[in-house]
mmCIF file of C-alpha atoms and ligand atoms in Angstrom:
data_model
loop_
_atom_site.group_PDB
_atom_site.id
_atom_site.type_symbol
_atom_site.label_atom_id
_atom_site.label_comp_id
_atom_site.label_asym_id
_atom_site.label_seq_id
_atom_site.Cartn_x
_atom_site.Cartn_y
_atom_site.Cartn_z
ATOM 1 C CA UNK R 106 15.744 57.113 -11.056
ATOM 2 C CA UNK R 107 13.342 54.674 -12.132
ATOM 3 C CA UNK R 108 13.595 55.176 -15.834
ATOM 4 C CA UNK R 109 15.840 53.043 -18.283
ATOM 5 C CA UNK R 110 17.981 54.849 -19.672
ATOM 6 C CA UNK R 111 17.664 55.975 -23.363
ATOM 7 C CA UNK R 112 20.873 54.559 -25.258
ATOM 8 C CA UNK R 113 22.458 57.442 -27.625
ATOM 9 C CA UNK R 114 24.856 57.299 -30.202
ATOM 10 C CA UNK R 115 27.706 59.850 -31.119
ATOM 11 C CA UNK R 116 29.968 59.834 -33.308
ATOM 12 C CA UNK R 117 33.070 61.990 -33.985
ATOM 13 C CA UNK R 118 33.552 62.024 -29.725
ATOM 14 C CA UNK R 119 37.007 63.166 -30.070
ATOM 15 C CA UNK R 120 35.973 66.585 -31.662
ATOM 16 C CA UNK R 121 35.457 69.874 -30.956
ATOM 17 C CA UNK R 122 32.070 69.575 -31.431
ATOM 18 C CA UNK R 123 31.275 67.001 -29.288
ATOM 19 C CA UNK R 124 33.719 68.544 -26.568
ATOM 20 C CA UNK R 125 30.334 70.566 -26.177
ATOM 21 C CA UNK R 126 27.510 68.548 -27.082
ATOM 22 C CA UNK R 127 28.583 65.331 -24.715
ATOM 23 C CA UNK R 128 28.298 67.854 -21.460
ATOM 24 C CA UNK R 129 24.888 69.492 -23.106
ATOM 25 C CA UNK R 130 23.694 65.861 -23.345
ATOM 26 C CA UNK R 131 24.743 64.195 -20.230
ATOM 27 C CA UNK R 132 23.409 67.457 -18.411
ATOM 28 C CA UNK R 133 19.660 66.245 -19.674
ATOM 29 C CA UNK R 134 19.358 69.131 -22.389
ATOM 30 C CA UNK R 135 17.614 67.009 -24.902
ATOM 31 C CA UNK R 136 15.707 64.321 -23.056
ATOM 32 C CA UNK R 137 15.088 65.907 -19.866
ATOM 33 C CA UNK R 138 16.790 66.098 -16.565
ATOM 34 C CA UNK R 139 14.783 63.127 -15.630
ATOM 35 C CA UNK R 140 16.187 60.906 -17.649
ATOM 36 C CA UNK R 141 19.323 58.827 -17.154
ATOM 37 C CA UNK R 142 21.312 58.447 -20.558
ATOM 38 C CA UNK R 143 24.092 55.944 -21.398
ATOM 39 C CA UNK R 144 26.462 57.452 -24.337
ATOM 40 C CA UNK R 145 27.635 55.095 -26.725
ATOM 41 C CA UNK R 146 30.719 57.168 -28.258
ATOM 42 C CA UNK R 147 32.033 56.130 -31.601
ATOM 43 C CA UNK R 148 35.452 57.885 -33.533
ATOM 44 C CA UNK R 149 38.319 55.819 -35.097
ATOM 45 C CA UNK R 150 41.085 53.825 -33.919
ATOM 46 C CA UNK R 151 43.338 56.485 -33.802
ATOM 47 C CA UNK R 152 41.065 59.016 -31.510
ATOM 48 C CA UNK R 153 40.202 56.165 -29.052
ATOM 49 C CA UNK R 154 42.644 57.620 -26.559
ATOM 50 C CA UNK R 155 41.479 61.173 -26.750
ATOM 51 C CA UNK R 156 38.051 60.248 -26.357
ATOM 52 C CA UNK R 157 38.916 58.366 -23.249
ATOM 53 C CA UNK R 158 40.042 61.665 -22.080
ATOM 54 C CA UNK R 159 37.022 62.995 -22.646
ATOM 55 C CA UNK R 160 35.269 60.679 -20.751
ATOM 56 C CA UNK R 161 37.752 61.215 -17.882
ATOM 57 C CA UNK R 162 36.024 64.941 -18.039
ATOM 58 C CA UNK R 163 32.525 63.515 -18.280
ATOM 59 C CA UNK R 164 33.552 61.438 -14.871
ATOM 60 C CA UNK R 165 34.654 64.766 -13.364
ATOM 61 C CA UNK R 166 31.661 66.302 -13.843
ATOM 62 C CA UNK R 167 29.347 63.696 -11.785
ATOM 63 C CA UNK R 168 26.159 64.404 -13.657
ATOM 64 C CA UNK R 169 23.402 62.148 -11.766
ATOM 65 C CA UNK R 170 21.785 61.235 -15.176
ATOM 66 C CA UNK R 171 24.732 59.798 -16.722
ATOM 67 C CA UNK R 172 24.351 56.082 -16.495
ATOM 68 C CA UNK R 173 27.261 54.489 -18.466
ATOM 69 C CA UNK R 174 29.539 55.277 -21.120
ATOM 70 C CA UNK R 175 30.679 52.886 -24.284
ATOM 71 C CA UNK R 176 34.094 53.744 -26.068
ATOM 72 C CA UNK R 177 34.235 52.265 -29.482
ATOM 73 C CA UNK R 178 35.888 52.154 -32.400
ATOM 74 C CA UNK R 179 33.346 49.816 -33.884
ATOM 75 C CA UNK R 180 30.068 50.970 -35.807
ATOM 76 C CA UNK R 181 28.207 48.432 -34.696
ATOM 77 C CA UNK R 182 28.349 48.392 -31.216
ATOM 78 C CA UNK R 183 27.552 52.241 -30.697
ATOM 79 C CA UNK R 184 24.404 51.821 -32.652
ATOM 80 C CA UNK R 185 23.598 48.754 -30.372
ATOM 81 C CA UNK R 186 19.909 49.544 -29.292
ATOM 82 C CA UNK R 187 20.160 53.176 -29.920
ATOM 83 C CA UNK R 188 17.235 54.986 -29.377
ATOM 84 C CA UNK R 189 19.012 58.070 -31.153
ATOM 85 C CA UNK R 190 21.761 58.995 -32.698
ATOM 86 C CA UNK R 191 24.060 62.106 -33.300
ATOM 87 C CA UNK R 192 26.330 61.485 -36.379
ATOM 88 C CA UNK R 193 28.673 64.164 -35.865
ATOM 89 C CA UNK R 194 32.071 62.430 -37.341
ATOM 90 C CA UNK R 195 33.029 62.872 -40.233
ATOM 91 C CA UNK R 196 35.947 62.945 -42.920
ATOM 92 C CA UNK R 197 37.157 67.001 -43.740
ATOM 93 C CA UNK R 198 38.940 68.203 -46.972
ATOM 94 C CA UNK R 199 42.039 67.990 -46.776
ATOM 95 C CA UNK R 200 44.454 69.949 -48.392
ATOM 96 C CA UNK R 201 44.771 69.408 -52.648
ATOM 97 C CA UNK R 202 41.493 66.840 -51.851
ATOM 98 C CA UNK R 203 38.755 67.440 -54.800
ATOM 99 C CA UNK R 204 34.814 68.130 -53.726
ATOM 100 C CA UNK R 205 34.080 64.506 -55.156
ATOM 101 C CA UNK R 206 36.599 63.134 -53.501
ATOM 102 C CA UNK R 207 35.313 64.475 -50.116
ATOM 103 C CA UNK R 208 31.512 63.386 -51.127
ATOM 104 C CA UNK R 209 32.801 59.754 -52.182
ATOM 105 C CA UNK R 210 34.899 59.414 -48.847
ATOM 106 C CA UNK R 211 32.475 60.518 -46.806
ATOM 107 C CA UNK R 212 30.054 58.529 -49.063
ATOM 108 C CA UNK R 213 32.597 55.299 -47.483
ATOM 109 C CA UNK R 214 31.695 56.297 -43.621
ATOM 110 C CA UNK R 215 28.070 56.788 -44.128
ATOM 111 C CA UNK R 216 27.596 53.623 -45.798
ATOM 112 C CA UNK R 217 29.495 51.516 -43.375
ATOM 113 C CA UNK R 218 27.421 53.950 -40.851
ATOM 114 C CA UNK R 219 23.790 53.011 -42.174
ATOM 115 C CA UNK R 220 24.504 49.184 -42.406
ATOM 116 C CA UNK R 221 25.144 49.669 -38.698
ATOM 117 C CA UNK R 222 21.832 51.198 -37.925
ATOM 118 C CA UNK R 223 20.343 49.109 -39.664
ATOM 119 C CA UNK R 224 21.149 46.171 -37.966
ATOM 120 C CA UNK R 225 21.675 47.668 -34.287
ATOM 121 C CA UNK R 226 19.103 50.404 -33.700
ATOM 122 C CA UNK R 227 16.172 50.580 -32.258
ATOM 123 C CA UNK R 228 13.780 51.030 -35.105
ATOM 124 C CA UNK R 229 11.892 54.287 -33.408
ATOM 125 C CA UNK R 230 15.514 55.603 -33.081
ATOM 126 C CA UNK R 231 16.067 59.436 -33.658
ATOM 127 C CA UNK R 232 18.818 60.079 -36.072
ATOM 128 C CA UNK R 233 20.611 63.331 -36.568
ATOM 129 C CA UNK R 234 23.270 63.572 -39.402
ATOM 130 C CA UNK R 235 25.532 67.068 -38.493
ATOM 131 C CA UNK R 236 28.569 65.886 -40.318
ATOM 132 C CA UNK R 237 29.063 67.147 -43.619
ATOM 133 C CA UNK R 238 28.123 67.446 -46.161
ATOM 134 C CA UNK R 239 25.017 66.864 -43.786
ATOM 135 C CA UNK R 240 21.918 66.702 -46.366
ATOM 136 C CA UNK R 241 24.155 64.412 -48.214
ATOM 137 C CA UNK R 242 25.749 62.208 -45.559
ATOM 138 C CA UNK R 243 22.217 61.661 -43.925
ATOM 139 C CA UNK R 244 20.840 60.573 -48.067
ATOM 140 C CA UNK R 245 23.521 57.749 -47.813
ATOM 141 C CA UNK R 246 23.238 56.706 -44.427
ATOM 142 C CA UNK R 247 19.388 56.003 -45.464
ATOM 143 C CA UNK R 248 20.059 54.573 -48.468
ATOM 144 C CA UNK R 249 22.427 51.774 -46.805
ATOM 145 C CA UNK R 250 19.764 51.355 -43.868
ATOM 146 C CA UNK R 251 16.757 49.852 -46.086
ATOM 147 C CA UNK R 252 15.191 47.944 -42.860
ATOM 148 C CA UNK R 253 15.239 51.951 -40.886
ATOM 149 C CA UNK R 254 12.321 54.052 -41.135
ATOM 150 C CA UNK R 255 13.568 57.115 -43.743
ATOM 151 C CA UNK R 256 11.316 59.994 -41.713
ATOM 152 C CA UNK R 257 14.206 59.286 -38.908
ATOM 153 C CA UNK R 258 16.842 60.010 -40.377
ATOM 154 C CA UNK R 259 17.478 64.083 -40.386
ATOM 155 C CA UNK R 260 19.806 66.692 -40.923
ATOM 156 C CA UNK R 261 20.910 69.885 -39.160
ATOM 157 C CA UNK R 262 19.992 72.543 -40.820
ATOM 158 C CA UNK R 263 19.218 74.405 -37.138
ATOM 159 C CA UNK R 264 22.342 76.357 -36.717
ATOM 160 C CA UNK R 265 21.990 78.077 -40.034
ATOM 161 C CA UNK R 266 17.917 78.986 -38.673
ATOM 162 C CA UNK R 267 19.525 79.992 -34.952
ATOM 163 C CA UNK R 268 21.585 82.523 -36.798
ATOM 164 C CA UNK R 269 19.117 83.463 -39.377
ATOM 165 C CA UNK R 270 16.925 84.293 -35.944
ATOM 166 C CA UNK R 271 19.653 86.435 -34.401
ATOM 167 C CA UNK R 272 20.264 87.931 -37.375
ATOM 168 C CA UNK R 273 16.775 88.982 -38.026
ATOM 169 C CA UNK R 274 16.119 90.314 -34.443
ATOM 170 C CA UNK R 275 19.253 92.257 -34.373
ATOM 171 C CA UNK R 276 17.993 94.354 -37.257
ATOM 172 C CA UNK R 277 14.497 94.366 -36.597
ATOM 173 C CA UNK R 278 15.417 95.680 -32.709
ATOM 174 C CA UNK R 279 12.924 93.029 -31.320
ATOM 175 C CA UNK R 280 14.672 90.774 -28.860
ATOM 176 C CA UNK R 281 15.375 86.883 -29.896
ATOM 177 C CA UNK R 282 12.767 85.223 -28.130
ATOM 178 C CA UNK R 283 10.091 86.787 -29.548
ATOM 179 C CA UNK R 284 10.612 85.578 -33.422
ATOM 180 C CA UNK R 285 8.724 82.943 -35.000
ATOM 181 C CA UNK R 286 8.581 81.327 -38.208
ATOM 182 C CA UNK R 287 11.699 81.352 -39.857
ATOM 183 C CA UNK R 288 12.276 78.912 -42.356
ATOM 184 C CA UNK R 289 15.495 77.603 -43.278
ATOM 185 C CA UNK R 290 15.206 75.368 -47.432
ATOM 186 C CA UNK R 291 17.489 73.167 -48.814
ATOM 187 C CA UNK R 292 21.383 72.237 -47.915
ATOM 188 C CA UNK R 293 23.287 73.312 -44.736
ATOM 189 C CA UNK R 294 25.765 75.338 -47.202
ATOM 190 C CA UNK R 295 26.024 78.275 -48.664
ATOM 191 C CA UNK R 296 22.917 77.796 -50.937
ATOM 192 C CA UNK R 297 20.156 77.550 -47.964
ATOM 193 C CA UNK R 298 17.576 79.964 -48.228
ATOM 194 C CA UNK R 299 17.054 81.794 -44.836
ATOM 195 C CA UNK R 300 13.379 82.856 -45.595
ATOM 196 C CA UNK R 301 12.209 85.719 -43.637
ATOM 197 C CA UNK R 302 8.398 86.407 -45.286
ATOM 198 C CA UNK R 303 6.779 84.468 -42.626
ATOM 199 C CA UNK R 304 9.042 85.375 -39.368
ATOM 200 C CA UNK R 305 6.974 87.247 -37.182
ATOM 201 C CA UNK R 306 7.403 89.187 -33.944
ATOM 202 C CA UNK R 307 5.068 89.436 -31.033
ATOM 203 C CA UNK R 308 2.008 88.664 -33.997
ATOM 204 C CA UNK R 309 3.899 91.434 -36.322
ATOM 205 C CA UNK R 310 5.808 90.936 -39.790
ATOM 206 C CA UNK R 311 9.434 91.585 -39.627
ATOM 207 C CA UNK R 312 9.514 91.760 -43.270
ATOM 208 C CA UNK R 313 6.885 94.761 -43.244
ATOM 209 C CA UNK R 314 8.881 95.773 -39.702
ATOM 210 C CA UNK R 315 12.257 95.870 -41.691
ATOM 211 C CA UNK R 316 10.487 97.294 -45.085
ATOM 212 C CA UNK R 317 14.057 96.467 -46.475
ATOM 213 C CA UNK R 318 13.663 93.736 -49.417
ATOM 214 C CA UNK R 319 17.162 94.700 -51.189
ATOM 215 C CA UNK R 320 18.322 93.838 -47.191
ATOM 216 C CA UNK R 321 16.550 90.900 -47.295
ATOM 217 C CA UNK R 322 18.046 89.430 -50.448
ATOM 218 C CA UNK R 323 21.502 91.231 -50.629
ATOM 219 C CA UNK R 324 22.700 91.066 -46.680
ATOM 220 C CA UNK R 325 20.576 88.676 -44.835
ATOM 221 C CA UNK R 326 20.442 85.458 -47.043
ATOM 222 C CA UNK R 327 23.958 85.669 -48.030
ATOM 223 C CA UNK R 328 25.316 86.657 -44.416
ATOM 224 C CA UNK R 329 23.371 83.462 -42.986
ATOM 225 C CA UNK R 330 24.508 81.169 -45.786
ATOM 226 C CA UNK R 331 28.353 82.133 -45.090
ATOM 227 C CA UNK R 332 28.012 82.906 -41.444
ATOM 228 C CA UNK R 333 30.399 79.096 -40.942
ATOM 229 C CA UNK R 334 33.484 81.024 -42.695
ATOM 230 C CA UNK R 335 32.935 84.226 -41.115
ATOM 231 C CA UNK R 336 33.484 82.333 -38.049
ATOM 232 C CA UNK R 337 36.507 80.021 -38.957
ATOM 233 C CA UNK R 338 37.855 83.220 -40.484
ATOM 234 C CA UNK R 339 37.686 84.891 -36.783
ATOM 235 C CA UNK R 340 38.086 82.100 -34.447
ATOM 236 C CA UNK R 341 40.516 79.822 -36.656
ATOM 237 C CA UNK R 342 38.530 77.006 -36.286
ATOM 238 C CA UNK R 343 34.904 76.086 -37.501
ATOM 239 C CA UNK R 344 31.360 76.835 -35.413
ATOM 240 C CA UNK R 345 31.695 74.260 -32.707
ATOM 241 C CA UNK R 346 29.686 75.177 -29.901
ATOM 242 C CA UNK R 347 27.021 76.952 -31.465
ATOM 243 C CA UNK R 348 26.997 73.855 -33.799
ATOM 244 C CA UNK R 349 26.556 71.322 -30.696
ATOM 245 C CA UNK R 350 23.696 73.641 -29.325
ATOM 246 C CA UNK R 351 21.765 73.187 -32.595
ATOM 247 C CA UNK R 352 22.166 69.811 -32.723
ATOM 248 C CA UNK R 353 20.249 69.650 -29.073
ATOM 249 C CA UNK R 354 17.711 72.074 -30.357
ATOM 250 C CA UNK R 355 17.180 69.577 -32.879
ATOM 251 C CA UNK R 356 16.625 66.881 -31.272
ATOM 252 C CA UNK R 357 15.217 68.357 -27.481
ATOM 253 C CA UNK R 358 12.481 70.177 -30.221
ATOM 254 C CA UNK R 359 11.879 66.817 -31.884
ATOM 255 C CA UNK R 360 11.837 64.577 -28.643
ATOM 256 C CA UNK R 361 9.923 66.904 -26.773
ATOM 257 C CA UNK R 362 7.896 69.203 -29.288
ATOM 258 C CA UNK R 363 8.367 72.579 -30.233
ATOM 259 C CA UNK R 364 5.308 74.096 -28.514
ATOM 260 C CA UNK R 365 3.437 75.002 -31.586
ATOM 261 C CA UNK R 366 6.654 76.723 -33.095
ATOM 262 C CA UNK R 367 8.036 76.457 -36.178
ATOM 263 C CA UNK R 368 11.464 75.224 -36.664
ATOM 264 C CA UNK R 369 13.882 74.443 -39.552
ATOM 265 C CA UNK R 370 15.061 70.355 -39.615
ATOM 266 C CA UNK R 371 16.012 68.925 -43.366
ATOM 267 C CA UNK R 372 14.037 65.874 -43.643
ATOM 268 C CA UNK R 373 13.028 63.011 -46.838
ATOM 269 C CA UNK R 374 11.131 64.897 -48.736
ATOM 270 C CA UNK R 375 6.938 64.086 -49.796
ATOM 271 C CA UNK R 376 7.472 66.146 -53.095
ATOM 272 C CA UNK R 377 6.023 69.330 -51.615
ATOM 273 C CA UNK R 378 7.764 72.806 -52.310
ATOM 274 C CA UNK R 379 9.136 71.601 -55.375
ATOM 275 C CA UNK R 380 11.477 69.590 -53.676
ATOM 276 C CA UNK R 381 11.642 65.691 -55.119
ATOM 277 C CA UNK R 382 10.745 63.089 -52.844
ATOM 278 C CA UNK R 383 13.071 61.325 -51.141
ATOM 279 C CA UNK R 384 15.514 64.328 -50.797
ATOM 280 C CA UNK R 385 16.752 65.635 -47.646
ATOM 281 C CA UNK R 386 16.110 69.355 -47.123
ATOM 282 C CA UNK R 387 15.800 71.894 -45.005
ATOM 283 C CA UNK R 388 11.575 72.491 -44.845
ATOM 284 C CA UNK R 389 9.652 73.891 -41.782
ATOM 285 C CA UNK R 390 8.229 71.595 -39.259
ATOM 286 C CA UNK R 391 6.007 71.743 -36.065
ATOM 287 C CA UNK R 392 7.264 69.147 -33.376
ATOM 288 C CA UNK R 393 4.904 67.045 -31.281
ATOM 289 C CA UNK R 394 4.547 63.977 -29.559
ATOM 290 C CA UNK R 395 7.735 62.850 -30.610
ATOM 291 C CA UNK R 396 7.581 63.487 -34.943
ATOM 292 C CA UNK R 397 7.501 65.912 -36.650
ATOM 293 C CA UNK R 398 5.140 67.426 -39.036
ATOM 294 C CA UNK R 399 5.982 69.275 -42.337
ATOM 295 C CA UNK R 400 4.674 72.731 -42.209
ATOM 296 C CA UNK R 401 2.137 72.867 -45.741
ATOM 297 C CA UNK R 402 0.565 74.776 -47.501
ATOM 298 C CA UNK R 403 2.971 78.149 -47.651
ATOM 299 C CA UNK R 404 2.912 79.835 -50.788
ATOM 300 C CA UNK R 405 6.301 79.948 -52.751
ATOM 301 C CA UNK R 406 6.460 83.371 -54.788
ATOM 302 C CA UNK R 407 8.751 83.345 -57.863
ATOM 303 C CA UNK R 408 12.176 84.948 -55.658
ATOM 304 C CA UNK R 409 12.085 81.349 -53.047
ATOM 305 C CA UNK R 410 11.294 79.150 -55.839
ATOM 306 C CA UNK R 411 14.213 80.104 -57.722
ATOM 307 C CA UNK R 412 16.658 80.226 -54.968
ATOM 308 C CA UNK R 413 15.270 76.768 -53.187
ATOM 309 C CA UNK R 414 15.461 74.952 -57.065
ATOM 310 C CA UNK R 415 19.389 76.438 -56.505
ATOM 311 C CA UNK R 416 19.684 74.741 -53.647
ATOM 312 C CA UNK R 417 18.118 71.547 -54.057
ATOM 313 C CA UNK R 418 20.257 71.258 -57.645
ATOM 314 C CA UNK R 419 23.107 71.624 -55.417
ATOM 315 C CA UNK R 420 21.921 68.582 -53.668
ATOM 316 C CA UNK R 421 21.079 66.544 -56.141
ATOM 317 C CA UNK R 422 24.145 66.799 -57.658
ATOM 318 C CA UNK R 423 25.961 66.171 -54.233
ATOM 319 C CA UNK R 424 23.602 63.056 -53.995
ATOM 320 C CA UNK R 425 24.872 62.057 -57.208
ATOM 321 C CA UNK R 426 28.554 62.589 -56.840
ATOM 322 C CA UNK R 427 28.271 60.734 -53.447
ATOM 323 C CA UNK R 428 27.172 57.702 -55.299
ATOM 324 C CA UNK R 429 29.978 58.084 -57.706
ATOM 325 C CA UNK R 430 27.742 58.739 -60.656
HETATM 326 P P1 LIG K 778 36.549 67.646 -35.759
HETATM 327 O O1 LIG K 778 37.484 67.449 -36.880
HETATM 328 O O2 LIG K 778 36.978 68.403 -34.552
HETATM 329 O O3 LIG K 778 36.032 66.221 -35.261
HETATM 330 C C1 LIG K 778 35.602 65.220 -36.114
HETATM 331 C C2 LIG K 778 35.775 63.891 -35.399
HETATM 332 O O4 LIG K 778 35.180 62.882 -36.210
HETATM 333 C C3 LIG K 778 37.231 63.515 -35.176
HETATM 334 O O5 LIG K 778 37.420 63.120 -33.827
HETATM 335 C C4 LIG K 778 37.419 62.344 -36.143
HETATM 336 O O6 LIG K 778 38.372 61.398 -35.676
HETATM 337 C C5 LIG K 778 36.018 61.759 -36.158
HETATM 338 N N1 LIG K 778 35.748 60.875 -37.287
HETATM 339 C C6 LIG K 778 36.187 60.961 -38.569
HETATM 340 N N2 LIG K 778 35.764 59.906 -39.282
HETATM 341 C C7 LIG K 778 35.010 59.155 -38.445
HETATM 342 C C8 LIG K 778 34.317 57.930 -38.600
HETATM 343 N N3 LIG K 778 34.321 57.265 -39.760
HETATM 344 N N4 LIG K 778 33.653 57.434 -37.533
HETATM 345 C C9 LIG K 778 33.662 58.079 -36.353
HETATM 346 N N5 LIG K 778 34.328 59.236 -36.138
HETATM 347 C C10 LIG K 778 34.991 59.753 -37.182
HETATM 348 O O7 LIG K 778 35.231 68.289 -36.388
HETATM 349 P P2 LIG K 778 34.059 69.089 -35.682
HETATM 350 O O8 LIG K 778 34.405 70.530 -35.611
HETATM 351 O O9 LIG K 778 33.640 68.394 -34.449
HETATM 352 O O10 LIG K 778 32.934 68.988 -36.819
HETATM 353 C C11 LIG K 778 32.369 67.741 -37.173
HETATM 354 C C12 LIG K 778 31.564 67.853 -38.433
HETATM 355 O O11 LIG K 778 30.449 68.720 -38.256
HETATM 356 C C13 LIG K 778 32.333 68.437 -39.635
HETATM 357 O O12 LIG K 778 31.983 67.671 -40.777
HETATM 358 C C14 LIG K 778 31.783 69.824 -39.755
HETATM 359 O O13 LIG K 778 31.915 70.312 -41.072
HETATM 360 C C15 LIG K 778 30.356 69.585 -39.381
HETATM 361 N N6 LIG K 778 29.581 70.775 -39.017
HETATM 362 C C16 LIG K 778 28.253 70.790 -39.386
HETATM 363 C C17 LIG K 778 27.456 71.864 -39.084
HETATM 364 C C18 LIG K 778 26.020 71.882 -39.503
HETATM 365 O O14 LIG K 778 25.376 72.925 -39.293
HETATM 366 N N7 LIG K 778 25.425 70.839 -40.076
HETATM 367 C C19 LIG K 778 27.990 73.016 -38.348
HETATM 368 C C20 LIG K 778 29.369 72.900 -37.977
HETATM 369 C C21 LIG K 778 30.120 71.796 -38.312
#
């Protein structure tokens, strides 16, 4: 094992999302099973013990890559030479608590959270925002990281386009594997559009495959925009596994490329699609290399356009109640 070991950042490490993504990471999912990792594992004062329980797991599982562990409750020593970052943690509603209220305090950790990267991280560092309000939370941690290149700081919008794919293939009758080009727009909520009139199967169109446009925009959209409460309406508790595999997607597909695929990541927007710069939102990207590049050029027809101007609204508005305007 003659590699140094890539430092990575995660925060939330007591939750029930990370209770999957740690193993996923520590296993080499995202940056290879040649590479040793050392997990620098942020959540607050209060969690500190049950992530050390956590870690007593991680120990039990002897994975060769797993180098070293940090346990902190402070900011800036898990983003100490990061080279990427999975900002999971983050503040729910609670009961009686107001939607501003939740933007503005999770406004406070994502400020506090970006000052950190800013002054710890490696400057190539990956960043992944999966807390949410994602879109939002990610806007803020940029804003407060001025010295932090903006194209690395993301958001997951890659469970809503894993579902949108399994969705699609389901009623199409084509297995998973085999669709391509789905494009997830705008805000990991209820808005996003799932956009099917590119998704292809072995070189066909599902949308001429499923010939079903009132399925399309009646069943499919909505059922991937509310497919979270569907599931904490089942299960009792929010998407937590599914939600730790997209955040590897994310980043394995980013680190290591996508193979000419197209996948959904919300990234600062260049003013294309009708989305204003500077914006983070869900657009279709190509990975390679180690970035990733913006998929151009697709036509918008008048049905996207108004649904992603619905969606991006919604973020602008978040944006701006997160900044207490
Ligand atoms: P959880 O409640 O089980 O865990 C959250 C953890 O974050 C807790 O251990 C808490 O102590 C910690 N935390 C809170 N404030 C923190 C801070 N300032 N610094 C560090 N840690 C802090 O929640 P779960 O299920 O793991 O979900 C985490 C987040 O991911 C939630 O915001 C959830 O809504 C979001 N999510 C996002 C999805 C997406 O597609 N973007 C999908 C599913 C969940």
């Amino acid at each position: 094992m003659s590699r140094p070991a890539k430092r990575v950042t995660v925060t939330g490490a007591a939750g029930q999302i990370c209770y999957a993504l740690l193993f996923r990471l520590a296993q080499g999912d995202v940056f290879g099973r040649d590479q040793p990792i050392i997990l620098q594992l942020l959540d607050l004062p209060q969690a500190q013990a049950a992530v050390r329980g956590v870690v007593m797991e991680l120990e039990d599982c002897a994975f060769p890559l797993l180098q070293d562990v940090v346990i902190t409750d402070d900011p800036a020593v898990a983003f100490r030479d990061a080279d990427a970052a999975f900002l999971v943690g983050s503040r729910p509603r609670s009961k009686g608590m107001e939607r501003a209220d939740l933007l503005l305090a999770n406004a406070e950790i994502f400020k506090v959270q970006g000052k950190a990267l800013n002054e710890n991280a490696k400057r190539d560092a990956k960043v992944i925002v999966v807390g949410n309000p994602a879109n939002t939370n990610a806007g803020i941690l940029s804003a407060f990281a001025p010295d932090f290149p903006k194209a690395n700081v993301t958001a997951m919008v890659r469970l809503d386009h894993n579902r949108a794919l399994s969705l699609l293939a389901a009623k199409a009758g084509v297995p998973v594997s085999t669709v391509e080009k789905m494009i997830i727009w705008g805000n990991h909520s209820p808005t996003m559009l799932a956009d099917w009139r590119y998704a292809t199967s072995g070189g066909q169109s599902l949308s001429a495959m499923v010939n079903d446009e009132a399925w399309y925009r009646e069943t499919f959209i909505p059922k991937v925009g509310q497919r979270g409460a569907a599931i904490i309406e089942a299960r009792g508790a929010s998407s937590a596994a599914s939600a730790a595999n997209a955040a590897i997607d994310h980043m394995h597909d980013w680190v290591q490329g996508s193979n000419g695929g197209w996948v959904s990541m919300a990234i600062p927007s260049d003013g294309s699609y009708g989305i204003p710069e500077g914006i983070i939102a869900g657009v279709p990207v190509i990975c390679a290399d180690g970035e990733y590049q913006r998929v151009t050029g697709l036509e918008i027809d008048a049905f996207s356009a108004e649904k992603i101007a619905v969606t991006v609204n919604e973020l602008q508005s978040e944006i701006s109640a997160a900044l207490g305007k």
